[in-house]
Short mmCIF file of C-alpha atoms and ligand atoms in Angstrom, two decimals:
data_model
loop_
_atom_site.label_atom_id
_atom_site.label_comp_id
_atom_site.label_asym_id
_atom_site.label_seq_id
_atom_site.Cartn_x
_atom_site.Cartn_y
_atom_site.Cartn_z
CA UNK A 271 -93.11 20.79 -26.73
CA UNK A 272 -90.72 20.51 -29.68
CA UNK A 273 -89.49 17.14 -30.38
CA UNK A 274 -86.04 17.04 -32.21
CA UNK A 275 -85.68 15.33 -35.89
CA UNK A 276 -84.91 11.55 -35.60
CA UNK A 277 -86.41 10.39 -32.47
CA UNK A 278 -89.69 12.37 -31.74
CA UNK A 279 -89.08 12.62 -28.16
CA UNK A 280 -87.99 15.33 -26.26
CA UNK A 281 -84.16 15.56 -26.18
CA UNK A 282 -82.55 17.56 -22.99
CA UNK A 283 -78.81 18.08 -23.28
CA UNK A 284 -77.58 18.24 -20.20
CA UNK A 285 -73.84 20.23 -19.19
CA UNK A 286 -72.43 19.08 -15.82
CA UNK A 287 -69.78 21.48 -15.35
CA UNK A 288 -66.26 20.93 -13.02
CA UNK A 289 -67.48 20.79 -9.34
CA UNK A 290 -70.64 18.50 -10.70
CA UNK A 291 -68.15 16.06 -11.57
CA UNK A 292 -65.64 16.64 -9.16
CA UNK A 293 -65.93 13.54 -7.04
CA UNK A 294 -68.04 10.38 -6.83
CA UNK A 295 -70.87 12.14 -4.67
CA UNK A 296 -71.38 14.87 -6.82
CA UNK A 297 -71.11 12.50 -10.28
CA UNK A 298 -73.66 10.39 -8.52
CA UNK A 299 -75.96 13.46 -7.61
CA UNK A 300 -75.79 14.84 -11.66
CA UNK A 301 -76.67 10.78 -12.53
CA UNK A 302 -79.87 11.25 -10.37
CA UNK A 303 -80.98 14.40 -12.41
CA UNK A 304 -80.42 12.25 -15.33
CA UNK A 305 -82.24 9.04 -14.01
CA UNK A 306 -85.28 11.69 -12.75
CA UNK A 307 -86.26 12.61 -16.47
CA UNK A 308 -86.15 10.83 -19.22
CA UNK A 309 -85.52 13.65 -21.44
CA UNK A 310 -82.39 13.87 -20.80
CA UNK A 311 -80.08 11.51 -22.91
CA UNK A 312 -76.72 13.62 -24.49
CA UNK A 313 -75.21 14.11 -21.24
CA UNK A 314 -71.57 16.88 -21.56
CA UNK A 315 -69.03 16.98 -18.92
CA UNK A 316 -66.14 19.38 -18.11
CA UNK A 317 -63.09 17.74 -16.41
CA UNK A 318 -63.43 17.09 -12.65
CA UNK A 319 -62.72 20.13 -10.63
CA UNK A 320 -59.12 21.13 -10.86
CA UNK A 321 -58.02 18.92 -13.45
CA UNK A 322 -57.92 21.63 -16.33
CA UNK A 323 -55.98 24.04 -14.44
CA UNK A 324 -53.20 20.82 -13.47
CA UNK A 325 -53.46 20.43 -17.40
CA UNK A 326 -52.52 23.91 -18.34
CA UNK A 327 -49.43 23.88 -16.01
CA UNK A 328 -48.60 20.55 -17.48
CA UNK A 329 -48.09 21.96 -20.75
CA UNK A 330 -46.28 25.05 -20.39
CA UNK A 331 -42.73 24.37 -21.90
CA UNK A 332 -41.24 25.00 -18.32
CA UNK A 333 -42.18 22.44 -16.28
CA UNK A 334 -39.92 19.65 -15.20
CA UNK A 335 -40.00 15.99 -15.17
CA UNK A 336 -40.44 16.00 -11.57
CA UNK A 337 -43.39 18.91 -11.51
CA UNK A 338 -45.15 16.75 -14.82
CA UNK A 339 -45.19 13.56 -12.33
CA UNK A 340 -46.48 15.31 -9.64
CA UNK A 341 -49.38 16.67 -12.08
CA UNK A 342 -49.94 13.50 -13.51
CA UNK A 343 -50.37 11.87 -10.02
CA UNK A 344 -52.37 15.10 -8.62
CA UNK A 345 -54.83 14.35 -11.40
CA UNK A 346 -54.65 10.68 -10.61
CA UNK A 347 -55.67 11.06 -7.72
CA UNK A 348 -58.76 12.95 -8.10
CA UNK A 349 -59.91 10.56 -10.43
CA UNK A 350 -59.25 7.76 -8.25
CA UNK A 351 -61.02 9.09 -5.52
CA UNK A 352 -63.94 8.72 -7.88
CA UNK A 353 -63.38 4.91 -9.15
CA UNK A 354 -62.51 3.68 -5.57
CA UNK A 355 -66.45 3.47 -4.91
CA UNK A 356 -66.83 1.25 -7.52
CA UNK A 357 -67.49 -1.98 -7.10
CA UNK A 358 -63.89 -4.23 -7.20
CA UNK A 359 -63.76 -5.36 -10.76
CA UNK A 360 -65.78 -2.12 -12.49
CA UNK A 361 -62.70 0.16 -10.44
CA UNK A 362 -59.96 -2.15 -12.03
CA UNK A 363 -61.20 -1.89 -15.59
CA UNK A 364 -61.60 1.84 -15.03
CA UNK A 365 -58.46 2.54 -13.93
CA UNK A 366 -56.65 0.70 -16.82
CA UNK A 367 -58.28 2.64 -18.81
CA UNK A 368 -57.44 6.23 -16.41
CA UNK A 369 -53.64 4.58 -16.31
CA UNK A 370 -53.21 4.28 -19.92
CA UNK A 371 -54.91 7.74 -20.62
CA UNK A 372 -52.54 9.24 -18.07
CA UNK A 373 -49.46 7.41 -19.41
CA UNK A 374 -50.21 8.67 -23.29
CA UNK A 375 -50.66 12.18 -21.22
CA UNK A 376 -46.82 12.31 -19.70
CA UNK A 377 -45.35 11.15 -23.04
CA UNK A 378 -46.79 14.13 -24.81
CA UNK A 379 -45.85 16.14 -21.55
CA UNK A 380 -42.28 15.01 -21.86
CA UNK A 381 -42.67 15.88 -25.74
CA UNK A 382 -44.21 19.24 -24.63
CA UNK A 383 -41.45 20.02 -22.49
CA UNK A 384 -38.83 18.76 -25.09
CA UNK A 385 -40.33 21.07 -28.08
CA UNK A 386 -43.26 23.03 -27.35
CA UNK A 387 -45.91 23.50 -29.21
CA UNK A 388 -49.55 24.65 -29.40
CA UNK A 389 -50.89 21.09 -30.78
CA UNK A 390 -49.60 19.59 -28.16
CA UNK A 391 -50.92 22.04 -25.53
CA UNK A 392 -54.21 21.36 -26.31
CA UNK A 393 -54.06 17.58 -26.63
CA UNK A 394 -52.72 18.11 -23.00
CA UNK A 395 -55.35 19.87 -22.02
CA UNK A 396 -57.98 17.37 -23.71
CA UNK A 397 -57.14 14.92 -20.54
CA UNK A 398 -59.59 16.36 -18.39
CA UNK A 399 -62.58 15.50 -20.48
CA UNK A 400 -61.89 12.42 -21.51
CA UNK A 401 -61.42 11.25 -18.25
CA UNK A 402 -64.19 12.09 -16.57
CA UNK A 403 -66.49 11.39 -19.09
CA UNK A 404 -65.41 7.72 -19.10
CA UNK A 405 -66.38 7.70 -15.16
CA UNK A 406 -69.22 9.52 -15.24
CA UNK A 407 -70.61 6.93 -18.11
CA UNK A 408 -69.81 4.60 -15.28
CA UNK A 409 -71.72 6.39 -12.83
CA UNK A 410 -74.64 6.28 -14.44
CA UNK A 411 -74.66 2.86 -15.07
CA UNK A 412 -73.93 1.78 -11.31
CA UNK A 413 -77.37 4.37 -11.08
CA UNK A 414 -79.33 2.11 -13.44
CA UNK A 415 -79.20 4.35 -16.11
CA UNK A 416 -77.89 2.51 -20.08
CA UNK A 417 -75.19 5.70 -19.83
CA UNK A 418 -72.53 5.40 -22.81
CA UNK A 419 -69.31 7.02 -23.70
CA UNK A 420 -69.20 8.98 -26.87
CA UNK A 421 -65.96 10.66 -28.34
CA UNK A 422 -67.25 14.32 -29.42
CA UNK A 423 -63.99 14.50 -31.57
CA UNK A 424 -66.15 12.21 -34.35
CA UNK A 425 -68.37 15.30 -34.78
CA UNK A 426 -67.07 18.17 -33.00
CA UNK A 427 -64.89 19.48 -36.27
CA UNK A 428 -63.10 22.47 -35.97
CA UNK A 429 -60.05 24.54 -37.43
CA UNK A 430 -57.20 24.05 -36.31
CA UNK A 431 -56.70 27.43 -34.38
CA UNK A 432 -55.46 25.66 -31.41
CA UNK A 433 -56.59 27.11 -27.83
CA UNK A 434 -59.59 28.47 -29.38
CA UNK A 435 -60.67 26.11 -32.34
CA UNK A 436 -63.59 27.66 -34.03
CA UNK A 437 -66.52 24.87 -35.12
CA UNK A 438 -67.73 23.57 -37.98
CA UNK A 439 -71.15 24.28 -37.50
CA UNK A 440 -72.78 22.69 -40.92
CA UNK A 441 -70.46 19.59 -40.45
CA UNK A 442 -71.17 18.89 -36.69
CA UNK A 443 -74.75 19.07 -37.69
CA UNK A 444 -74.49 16.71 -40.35
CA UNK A 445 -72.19 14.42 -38.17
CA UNK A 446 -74.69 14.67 -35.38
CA UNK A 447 -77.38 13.52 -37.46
CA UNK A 448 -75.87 10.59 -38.64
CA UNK A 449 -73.40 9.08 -35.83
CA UNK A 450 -74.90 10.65 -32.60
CA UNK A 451 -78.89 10.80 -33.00
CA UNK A 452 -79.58 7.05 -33.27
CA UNK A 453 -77.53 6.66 -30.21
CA UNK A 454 -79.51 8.68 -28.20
CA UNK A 455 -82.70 6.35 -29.06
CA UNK A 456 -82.39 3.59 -26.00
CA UNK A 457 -78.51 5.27 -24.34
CA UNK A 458 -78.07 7.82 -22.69
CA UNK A 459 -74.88 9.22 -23.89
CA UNK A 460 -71.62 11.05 -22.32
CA UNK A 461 -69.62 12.98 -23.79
CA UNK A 462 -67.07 15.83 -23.60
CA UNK A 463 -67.14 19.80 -23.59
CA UNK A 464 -64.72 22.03 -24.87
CA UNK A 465 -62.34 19.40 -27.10
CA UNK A 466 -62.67 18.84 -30.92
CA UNK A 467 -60.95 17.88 -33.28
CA UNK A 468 -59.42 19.26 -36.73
CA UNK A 469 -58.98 17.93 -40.30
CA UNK A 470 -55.80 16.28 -39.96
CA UNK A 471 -57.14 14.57 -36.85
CA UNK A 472 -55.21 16.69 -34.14
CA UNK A 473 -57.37 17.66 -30.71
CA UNK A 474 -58.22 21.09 -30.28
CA UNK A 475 -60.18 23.30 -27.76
CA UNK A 476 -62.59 25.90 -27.94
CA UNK A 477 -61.32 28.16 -24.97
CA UNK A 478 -61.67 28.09 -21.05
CA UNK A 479 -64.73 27.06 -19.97
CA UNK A 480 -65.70 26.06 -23.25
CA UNK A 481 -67.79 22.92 -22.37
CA UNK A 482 -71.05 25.07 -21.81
CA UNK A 483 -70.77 25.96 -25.92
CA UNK A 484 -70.32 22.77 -26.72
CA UNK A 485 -73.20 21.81 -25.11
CA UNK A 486 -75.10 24.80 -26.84
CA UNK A 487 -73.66 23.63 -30.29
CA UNK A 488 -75.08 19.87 -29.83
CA UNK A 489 -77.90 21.05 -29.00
CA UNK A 490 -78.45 22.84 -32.07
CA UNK A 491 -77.27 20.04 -33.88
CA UNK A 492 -79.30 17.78 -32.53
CA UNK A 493 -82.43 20.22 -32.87
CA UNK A 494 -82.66 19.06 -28.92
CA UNK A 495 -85.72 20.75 -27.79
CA UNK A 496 -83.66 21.60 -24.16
CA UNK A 497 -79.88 22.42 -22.57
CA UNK A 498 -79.75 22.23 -18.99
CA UNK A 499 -76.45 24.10 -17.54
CA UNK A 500 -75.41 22.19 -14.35
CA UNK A 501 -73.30 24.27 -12.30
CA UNK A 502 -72.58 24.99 -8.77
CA UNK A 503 -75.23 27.90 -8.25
CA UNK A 504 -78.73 27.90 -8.24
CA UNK A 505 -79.21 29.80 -11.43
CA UNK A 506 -78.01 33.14 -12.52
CA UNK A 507 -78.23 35.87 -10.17
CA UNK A 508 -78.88 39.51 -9.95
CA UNK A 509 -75.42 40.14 -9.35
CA UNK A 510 -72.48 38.17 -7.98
CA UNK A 511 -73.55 36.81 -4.23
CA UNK A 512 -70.14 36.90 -3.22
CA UNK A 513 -70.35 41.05 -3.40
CA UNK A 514 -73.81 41.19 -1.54
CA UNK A 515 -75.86 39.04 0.08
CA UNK A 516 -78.92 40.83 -1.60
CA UNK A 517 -78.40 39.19 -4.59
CA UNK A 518 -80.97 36.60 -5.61
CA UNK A 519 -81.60 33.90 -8.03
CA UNK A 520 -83.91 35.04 -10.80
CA UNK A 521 -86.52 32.83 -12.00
CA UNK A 522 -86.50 34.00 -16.27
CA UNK A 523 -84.42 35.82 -18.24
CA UNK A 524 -84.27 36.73 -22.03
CA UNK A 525 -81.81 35.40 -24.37
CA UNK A 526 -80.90 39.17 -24.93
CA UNK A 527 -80.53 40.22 -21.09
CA UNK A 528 -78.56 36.64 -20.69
CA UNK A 529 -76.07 37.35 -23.38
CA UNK A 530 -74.91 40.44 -22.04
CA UNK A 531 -74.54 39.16 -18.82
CA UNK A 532 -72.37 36.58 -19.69
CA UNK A 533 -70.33 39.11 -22.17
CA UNK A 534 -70.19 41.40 -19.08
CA UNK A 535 -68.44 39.06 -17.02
CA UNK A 536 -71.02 37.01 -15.31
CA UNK A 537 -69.26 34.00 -14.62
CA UNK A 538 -71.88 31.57 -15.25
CA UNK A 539 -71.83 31.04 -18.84
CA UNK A 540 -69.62 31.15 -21.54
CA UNK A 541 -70.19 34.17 -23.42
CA UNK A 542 -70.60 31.93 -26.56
CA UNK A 543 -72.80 29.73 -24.78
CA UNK A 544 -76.33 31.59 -25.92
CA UNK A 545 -75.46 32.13 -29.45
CA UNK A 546 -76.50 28.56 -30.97
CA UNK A 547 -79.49 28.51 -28.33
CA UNK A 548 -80.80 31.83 -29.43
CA UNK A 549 -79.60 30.76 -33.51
CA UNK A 550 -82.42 27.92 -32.93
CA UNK A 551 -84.51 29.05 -30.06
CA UNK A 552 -83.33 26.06 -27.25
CA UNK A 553 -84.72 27.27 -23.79
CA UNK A 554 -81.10 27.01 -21.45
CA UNK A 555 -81.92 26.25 -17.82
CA UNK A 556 -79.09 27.33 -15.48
CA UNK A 557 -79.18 25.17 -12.28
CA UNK A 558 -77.04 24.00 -9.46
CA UNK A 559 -76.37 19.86 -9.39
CA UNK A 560 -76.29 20.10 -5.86
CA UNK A 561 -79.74 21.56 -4.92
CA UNK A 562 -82.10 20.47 -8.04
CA UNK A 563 -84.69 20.86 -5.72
CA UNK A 564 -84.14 24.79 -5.27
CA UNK A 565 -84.77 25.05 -9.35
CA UNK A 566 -82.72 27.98 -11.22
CA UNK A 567 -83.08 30.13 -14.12
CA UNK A 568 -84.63 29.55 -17.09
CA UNK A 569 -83.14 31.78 -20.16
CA UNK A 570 -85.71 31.86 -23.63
CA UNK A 571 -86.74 33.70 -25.86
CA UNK A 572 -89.68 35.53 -24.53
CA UNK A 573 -90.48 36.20 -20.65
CA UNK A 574 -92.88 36.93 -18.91
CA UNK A 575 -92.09 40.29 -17.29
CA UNK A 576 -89.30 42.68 -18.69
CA UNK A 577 -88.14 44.77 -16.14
CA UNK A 578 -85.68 47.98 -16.41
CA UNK A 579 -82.98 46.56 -14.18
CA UNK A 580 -82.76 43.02 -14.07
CA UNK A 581 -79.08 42.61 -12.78
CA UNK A 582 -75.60 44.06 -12.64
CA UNK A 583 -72.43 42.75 -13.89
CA UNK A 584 -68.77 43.26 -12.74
CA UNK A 585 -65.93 42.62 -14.93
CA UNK A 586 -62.33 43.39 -13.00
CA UNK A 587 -59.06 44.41 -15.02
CA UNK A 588 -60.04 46.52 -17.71
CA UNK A 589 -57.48 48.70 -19.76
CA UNK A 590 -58.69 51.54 -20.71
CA UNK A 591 -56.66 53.40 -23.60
CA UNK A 592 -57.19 57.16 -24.59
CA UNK A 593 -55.74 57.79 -28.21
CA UNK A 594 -54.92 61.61 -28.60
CA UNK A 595 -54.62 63.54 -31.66
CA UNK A 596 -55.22 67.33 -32.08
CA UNK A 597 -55.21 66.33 -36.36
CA UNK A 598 -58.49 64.34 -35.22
CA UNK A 599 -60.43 67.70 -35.56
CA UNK A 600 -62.32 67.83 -38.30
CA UNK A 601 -60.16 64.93 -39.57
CA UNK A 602 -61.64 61.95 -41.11
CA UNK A 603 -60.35 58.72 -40.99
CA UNK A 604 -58.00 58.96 -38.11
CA UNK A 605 -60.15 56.01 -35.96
CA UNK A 606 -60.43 53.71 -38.95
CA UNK A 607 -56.19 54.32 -38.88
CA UNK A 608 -56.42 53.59 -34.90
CA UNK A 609 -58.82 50.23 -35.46
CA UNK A 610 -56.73 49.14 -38.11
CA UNK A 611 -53.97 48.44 -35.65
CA UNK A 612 -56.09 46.95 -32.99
CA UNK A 613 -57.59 44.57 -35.60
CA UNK A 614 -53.91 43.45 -37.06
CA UNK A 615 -53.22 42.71 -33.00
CA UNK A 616 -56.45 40.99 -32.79
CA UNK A 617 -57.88 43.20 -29.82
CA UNK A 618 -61.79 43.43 -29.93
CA UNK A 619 -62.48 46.46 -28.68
CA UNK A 620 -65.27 46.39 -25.42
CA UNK A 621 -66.63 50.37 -25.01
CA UNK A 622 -66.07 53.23 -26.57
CA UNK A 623 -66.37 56.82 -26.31
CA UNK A 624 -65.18 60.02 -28.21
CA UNK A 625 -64.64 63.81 -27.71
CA UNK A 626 -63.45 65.83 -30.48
CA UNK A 627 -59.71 65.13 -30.37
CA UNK A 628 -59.51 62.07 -28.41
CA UNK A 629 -61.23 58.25 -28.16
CA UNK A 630 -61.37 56.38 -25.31
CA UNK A 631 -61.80 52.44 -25.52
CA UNK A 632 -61.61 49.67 -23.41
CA UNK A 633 -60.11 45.86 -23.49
CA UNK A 634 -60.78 43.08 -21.49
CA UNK A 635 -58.29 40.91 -19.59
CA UNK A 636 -58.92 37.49 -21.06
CA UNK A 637 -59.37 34.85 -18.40
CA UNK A 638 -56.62 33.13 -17.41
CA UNK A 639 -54.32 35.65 -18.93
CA UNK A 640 -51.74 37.37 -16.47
CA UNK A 641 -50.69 40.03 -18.91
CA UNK A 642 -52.57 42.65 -20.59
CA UNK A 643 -53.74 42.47 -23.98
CA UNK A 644 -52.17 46.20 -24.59
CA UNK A 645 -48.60 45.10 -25.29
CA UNK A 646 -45.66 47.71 -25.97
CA UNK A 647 -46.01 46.45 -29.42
CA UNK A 648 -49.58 47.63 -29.86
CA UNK A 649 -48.74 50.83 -27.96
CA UNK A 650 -46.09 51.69 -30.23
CA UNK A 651 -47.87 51.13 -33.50
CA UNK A 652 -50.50 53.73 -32.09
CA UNK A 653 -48.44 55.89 -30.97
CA UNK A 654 -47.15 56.70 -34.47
CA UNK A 655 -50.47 58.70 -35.32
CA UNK A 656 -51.03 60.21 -31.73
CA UNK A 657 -50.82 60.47 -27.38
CA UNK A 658 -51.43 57.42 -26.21
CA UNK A 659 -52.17 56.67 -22.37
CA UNK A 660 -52.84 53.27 -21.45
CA UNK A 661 -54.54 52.62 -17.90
CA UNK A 662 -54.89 49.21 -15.60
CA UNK A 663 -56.70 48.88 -12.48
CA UNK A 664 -60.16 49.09 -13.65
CA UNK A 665 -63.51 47.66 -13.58
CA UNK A 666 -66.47 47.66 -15.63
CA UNK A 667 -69.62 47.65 -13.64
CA UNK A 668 -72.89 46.75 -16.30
CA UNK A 669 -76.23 47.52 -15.61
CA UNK A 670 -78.81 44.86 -17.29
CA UNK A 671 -82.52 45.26 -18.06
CA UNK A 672 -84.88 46.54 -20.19
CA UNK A 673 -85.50 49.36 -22.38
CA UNK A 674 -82.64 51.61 -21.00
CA UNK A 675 -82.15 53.32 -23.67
CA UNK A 676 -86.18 54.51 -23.28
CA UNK A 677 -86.68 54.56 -19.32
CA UNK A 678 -87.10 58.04 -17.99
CA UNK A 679 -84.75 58.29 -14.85
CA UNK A 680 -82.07 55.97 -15.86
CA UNK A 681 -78.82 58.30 -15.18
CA UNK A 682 -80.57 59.84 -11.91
CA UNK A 683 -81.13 56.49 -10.51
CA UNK A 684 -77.56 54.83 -11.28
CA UNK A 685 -75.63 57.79 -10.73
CA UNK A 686 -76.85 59.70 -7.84
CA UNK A 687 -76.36 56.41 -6.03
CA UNK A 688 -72.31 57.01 -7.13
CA UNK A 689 -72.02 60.56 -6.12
CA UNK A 690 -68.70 60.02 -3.79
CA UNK A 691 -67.08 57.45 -6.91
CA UNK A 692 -65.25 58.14 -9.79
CA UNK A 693 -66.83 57.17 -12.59
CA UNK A 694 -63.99 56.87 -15.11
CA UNK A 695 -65.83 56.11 -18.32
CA UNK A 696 -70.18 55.93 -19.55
CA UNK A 697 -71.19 53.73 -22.45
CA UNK A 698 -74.90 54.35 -23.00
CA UNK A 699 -77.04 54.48 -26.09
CA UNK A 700 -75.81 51.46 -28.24
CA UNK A 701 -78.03 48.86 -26.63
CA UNK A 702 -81.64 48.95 -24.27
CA UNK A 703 -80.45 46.27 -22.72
CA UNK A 704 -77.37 47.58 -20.94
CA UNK A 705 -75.66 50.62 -19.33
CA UNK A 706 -71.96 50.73 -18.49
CA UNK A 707 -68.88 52.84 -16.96
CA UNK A 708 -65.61 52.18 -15.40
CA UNK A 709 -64.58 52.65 -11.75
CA UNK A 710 -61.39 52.44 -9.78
CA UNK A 711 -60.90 48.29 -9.00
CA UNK A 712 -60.63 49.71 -5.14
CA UNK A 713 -64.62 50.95 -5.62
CA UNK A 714 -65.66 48.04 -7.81
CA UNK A 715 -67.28 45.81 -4.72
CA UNK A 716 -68.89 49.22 -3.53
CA UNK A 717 -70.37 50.49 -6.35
CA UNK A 718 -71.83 47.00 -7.32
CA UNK A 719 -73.71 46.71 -3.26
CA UNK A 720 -74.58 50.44 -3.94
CA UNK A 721 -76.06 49.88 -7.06
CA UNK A 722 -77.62 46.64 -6.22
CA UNK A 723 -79.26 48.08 -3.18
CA UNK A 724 -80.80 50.90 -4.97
CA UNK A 725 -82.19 49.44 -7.79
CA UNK A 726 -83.28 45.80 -6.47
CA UNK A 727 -84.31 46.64 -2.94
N1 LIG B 884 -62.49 21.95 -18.47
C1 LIG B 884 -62.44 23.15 -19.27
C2 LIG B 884 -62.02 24.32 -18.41
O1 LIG B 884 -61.83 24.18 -17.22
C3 LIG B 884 -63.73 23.41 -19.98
C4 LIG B 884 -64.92 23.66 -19.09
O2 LIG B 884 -64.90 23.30 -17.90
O3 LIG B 884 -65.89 24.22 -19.56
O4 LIG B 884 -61.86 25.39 -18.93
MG1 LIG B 885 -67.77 26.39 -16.69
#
């Protein structure tokens, strides 16, 4: 086994995600995984279950002082529930600490409210993180493990786009080295996902469900020689369980098969998640904190088998847009003029096919977002060099495995399965490891048990 730079032991880092930390069972359950190996010592949480989403209501500029108490006492309360099983005088000095967190929260609420702003939103939504980290430090002490809080924001540099703060790679590396690595030599240490911090000091975030990349980025700065995702399911699955109950756990996967899984809308990961682990080659272990014993998946490099379908992925509310333009015949330069606009509106563009006078491409629905990416604005702009027809109410269905672009068979099997849907849209070509279309959201749950039944039965 690798051993990472300063300590010559093997370093796990280990991601306890929401519903691992969500109350004092579950914290004490993640401390156990800790306690059982000794490899583990960075330890990243997410905010307890629920407390992010209170957070993101909290700082939305409408909210009144009556709804921000209720927030702040909603979240109070689930952290309480946590520090109540601690014994009398650890509880007391944990919840000064929670109180005086919670009362620098409402002032910048009440700010928020007053004058809103971005910076602000994101200090707001900070909270989670740092409180639960603080307890779950605790917890591992009360489990006999030397567990110690660590604020990320003295390495985790980023810019200071605020909601989704890109990182400072070279810097959090160097940081690491110095202020985090000979901590980890006799601590265990806690810290937090998904908050940084940038150059004039002010707390960002890296996106929703962020804490799983910066899990993936310590690790890679800390040349750890393991990251252990602990999550609520046991591993990542051959499709989502709650569409069939044929799905199943699987046991390896490659870094390439799990990246487009978690693009593709498998909820498991953040998409980002793989990119520093497959930068430096970290094996990721997905697992569930509630059954260790049941094991998970383990994503690397190489595996062991490579079959053609390994699993299926369903992402709902897709826009699909079909740009229109007889001049495209023969005409060069007309999609450079359409991607010009998408890229001045910051759309990344998911699939994409052509015919000779029209395109059709696809956008996701970011998470969280309740309005589509496609504004009139966007619409507009394109529709000053042709048709343009915008569509909601899709989903993309993604087919993940092997050598699809080489298989013999591929279209038969997937589509002849389909014959009574409407397939909408094919991408197929760009990558081996994937294959995928659009259907109606009403056939999404269909084709997905359709699909699943005829290729992993
Ligand atoms: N607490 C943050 C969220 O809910 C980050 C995370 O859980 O990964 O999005
Ligand atoms: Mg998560």
């Amino acid at each position: 086994m690798n051993s990472n730079i300063t300590t010559n032991l093997p370093l796990t880092i280990a991601k306890f995600g929401g519903t691992s930390v969500a109350d004092y069972d579950a914290m004490m359950r993640c401390a156990n995984i800790i306690k059982n190996d000794t490899s583990n010592r960075l330890v990243v949480v997410s905010a307890s279950a629920g407390v992010t989403n209170h957070l993101v209501r909290l700082g939305q500029s409408d909210v009144s002082l009556a709804e921000q108490a209720d927030i702040i006492s909603q979240i109070k309360a689930i952290q309480l529930n946590i520090t109540q099983h601690f014994s009398a005088d650890i509880e007391r000095a944990l919840n000064t600490e929670i109180e005086s967190l919670l009362e620098a929260l409402s002032v910048l609420a009440l700010a928020q409210s007053k004058q809103y702003n971005l910076q602000h939103s994101d200090a707001i939504l900070s909270f989670g993180e740092q409180l639960s980290s603080r307890i779950f430090a605790q917890v591992l002490r009360v489990a006999d493990v030397a567990g110690e809080y660590f604020n990320v924001q003295e390495v985790m540099k980023t810019n200071s786009l605020f909601g989704k703060a890109v990182v400072d790679v070279a810097q959090l590396r160097e940081l690491c080295q110095s202020e985090l690595a000979p901590k980890l030599v006799n601590k265990v240490i806690v810290t937090q996902g998904f908050i940084g911090q940038d150059a004039q000091g002010n707390t960002t975030t890296l996106g929703r469900g962020g804490s799983d990349y910066s899990a993936a980025l310590l690790a890679e700065a800390l040349s750890g020689t393991n990251l252990a995702i602990w999550t609520d399911v046991v591993g990542i699955f051959t499709t989502d369980p709650r569409i069939t109950d044929q799905a199943r756990s699987i046991a390896e996967i490659s870094f390439g098969e799990a990246a487009e899984m978690a693009t593709f809308g498998a909820k498991i990961l953040h998409p980002a998640t793989l990119i520093p682990a497959m930068r430096c080659n970290i094996p990721v272990f997905v697992g569930s904190s509630k059954e260790p014993e049941k094991g998970g998946t383990q994503i690397k490099k190489k595996v062991d088998s490579n079959p053609t379908y390994r699993s299926i992925a369903l992402r709902r509310e897709q826009t699909l847009v079909t740009v229109k333009s007889p001049a495209m015949l023969h005409a060069s330069g007309f999609l450079a003029n359409v991607f010009a606009i998408l890229a001045k509106h910051e759309l990344s563009v998911d699939l994409i096919t052509t015919s000779e006078i029209s395109v059709a491409l696809t956008f996701d629905n970011p998470v969280g977002s309740t309005q589509s990416q496609i504004t009139s604005a966007v619409v507009e702009e394109l529709e000053q060099l042709c048709e343009v027809s915008v569509e909601h109410g899709l989903s993309l269905v993604a087919v993940i495995g092997n050598g699809l672009t080489r298989a013999k068979g591929i279209g038969q099997s997937i589509f002849d399965t389909l014959n009574d849907i409407n397939v909408r849209l094919i991408c197929h070509g760009a990558s081996a490891n994937n294959l995928c279309f659009l259907v109606n959201e009403a056939d999404a749950n269909t084709t997905v048990e359709k699909l699943h039944k005829a290729l992993f039965a």
